[in-house]
Every structure is written in structure tokens, then in C-alpha cells.
Short mmCIF file of C-alpha atoms in Angstrom, two decimals:
data_model
loop_
_atom_site.label_atom_id
_atom_site.label_comp_id
_atom_site.label_asym_id
_atom_site.label_seq_id
_atom_site.Cartn_x
_atom_site.Cartn_y
_atom_site.Cartn_z
CA UNK J 1 63.79 -15.21 30.68
CA UNK J 2 61.88 -17.68 28.59
CA UNK J 3 59.95 -20.58 30.12
CA UNK J 4 62.63 -22.98 28.85
CA UNK J 5 65.38 -20.94 30.52
CA UNK J 6 63.41 -20.76 33.77
CA UNK J 7 62.81 -24.52 33.69
CA UNK J 8 66.54 -25.11 33.28
CA UNK J 9 67.24 -22.77 36.22
CA UNK J 10 64.47 -24.44 38.30
CA UNK J 11 66.15 -27.82 37.76
CA UNK J 12 69.67 -26.46 38.29
CA UNK J 13 68.59 -25.20 41.72
CA UNK J 14 67.15 -28.58 42.72
CA UNK J 15 63.55 -28.17 41.65
CA UNK J 16 63.80 -31.34 39.61
CA UNK J 17 63.85 -33.30 42.86
CA UNK J 18 60.37 -31.93 43.64
CA UNK J 19 58.88 -32.78 40.27
CA UNK J 20 58.01 -36.46 40.95
CA UNK J 21 56.21 -35.69 44.22
CA UNK J 22 54.37 -32.74 42.65
CA UNK J 23 53.38 -34.85 39.64
CA UNK J 24 52.12 -37.65 41.92
CA UNK J 25 49.68 -35.31 43.66
CA UNK J 26 51.05 -36.31 47.08
CA UNK J 27 52.07 -32.67 47.61
CA UNK J 28 50.26 -29.57 46.41
CA UNK J 29 51.68 -26.09 46.81
CA UNK J 30 49.50 -23.19 47.87
CA UNK J 31 49.74 -19.77 46.30
CA UNK J 32 51.01 -17.32 48.94
CA UNK J 33 48.97 -14.50 47.41
CA UNK J 34 45.81 -16.61 47.71
CA UNK J 35 46.57 -17.35 51.38
CA UNK J 36 47.06 -13.65 52.13
CA UNK J 37 43.86 -12.63 50.32
CA UNK J 38 41.92 -15.42 52.01
CA UNK J 39 43.15 -14.35 55.45
CA UNK J 40 42.46 -10.66 54.79
CA UNK J 41 38.89 -11.60 53.85
CA UNK J 42 38.50 -13.34 57.21
CA UNK J 43 38.86 -16.85 55.80
CA UNK J 44 40.14 -19.78 57.81
CA UNK J 45 42.48 -22.21 56.09
CA UNK J 46 40.64 -25.48 55.57
CA UNK J 47 42.08 -28.89 54.81
CA UNK J 48 43.53 -29.39 51.34
CA UNK J 49 40.52 -31.22 49.91
CA UNK J 50 38.22 -28.30 50.79
CA UNK J 51 40.35 -25.59 49.18
CA UNK J 52 39.41 -24.19 45.77
CA UNK J 53 41.53 -24.97 42.73
CA UNK J 54 42.74 -21.36 42.52
CA UNK J 55 44.43 -21.75 45.93
CA UNK J 56 47.07 -24.00 44.39
CA UNK J 57 50.04 -23.36 42.13
CA UNK J 58 50.59 -25.40 39.00
CA UNK J 59 54.02 -26.67 38.04
CA UNK J 60 54.08 -24.06 35.26
CA UNK J 61 53.36 -21.35 37.88
CA UNK J 62 56.37 -22.49 39.89
CA UNK J 63 58.66 -22.49 36.88
CA UNK J 64 57.41 -19.03 35.85
CA UNK J 65 58.11 -17.73 39.38
CA UNK J 66 61.75 -18.87 39.18
CA UNK J 67 64.08 -15.86 39.04
CA UNK J 68 67.77 -15.10 39.21
CA UNK J 69 67.63 -14.42 42.97
CA UNK J 70 69.36 -17.70 43.85
CA UNK J 71 66.50 -19.70 45.35
CA UNK J 72 63.45 -21.71 44.36
CA UNK J 73 60.01 -20.08 44.67
CA UNK J 74 58.93 -22.63 47.30
CA UNK J 75 58.45 -22.36 51.04
CA UNK J 76 57.27 -24.95 53.52
CA UNK J 77 54.91 -24.62 56.44
CA UNK J 78 53.95 -27.45 58.72
CA UNK J 79 51.81 -27.25 61.82
CA UNK J 80 49.79 -29.60 64.06
CA UNK J 81 46.01 -29.68 64.06
CA UNK J 82 44.72 -28.05 67.25
CA UNK J 83 41.49 -30.09 67.21
CA UNK J 84 40.50 -33.26 65.39
CA UNK J 85 38.07 -31.29 63.20
CA UNK J 86 40.21 -28.29 62.26
CA UNK J 87 43.88 -27.27 62.43
CA UNK J 88 43.12 -23.77 63.73
CA UNK J 89 39.46 -23.28 64.57
CA UNK J 90 40.06 -19.67 65.64
CA UNK J 91 41.65 -18.74 62.29
#
């Protein structure tokens, strides 16, 4: 599929509703492969502002990841901070 076709599919599946919040910077999506690699290397997930740029997906990355499988390439994870200084100090 071309980028244009994937963008059309992204929007058909509801991705267009995410575009304003992604463009605003209020939400940033992490790359699952980066999270896995970071964890395998013994890394602890820091707060968003402390993560490197390569930890995040661009809008173009999301569109490119859109396939014919019937869903958007987006997942959500939300968890409370266990201490005031770090969400999971034990990793």
C-alpha cells in the first residue's frame, strides 16, 4: 500500500480523531520496539520529558504501520506513579 492509501485507511478506522491531539503535542506515542529494547537492556521507563526522541513514533510512522488487519497501530497503557519521584522505581 502507498502512504496515501494507508493514510486513507488510518482515517477510515478512526485515526483522524487522534490527529489533533497528536499534532498538539499533548499526547506522544511510544514505539513498542523501543520499550522492549529498553527493558531488555535493563532500562527503567522514565517520564516523557526524559525519554530520547527515538522512543517516540511520528505521525508518519503510525500511518506507515497501518495495515489491512482491521485495527489502528495504537495501544494505550496507563498506570499510577508508585512514588512521587518515579512511576516504578524498581523497573
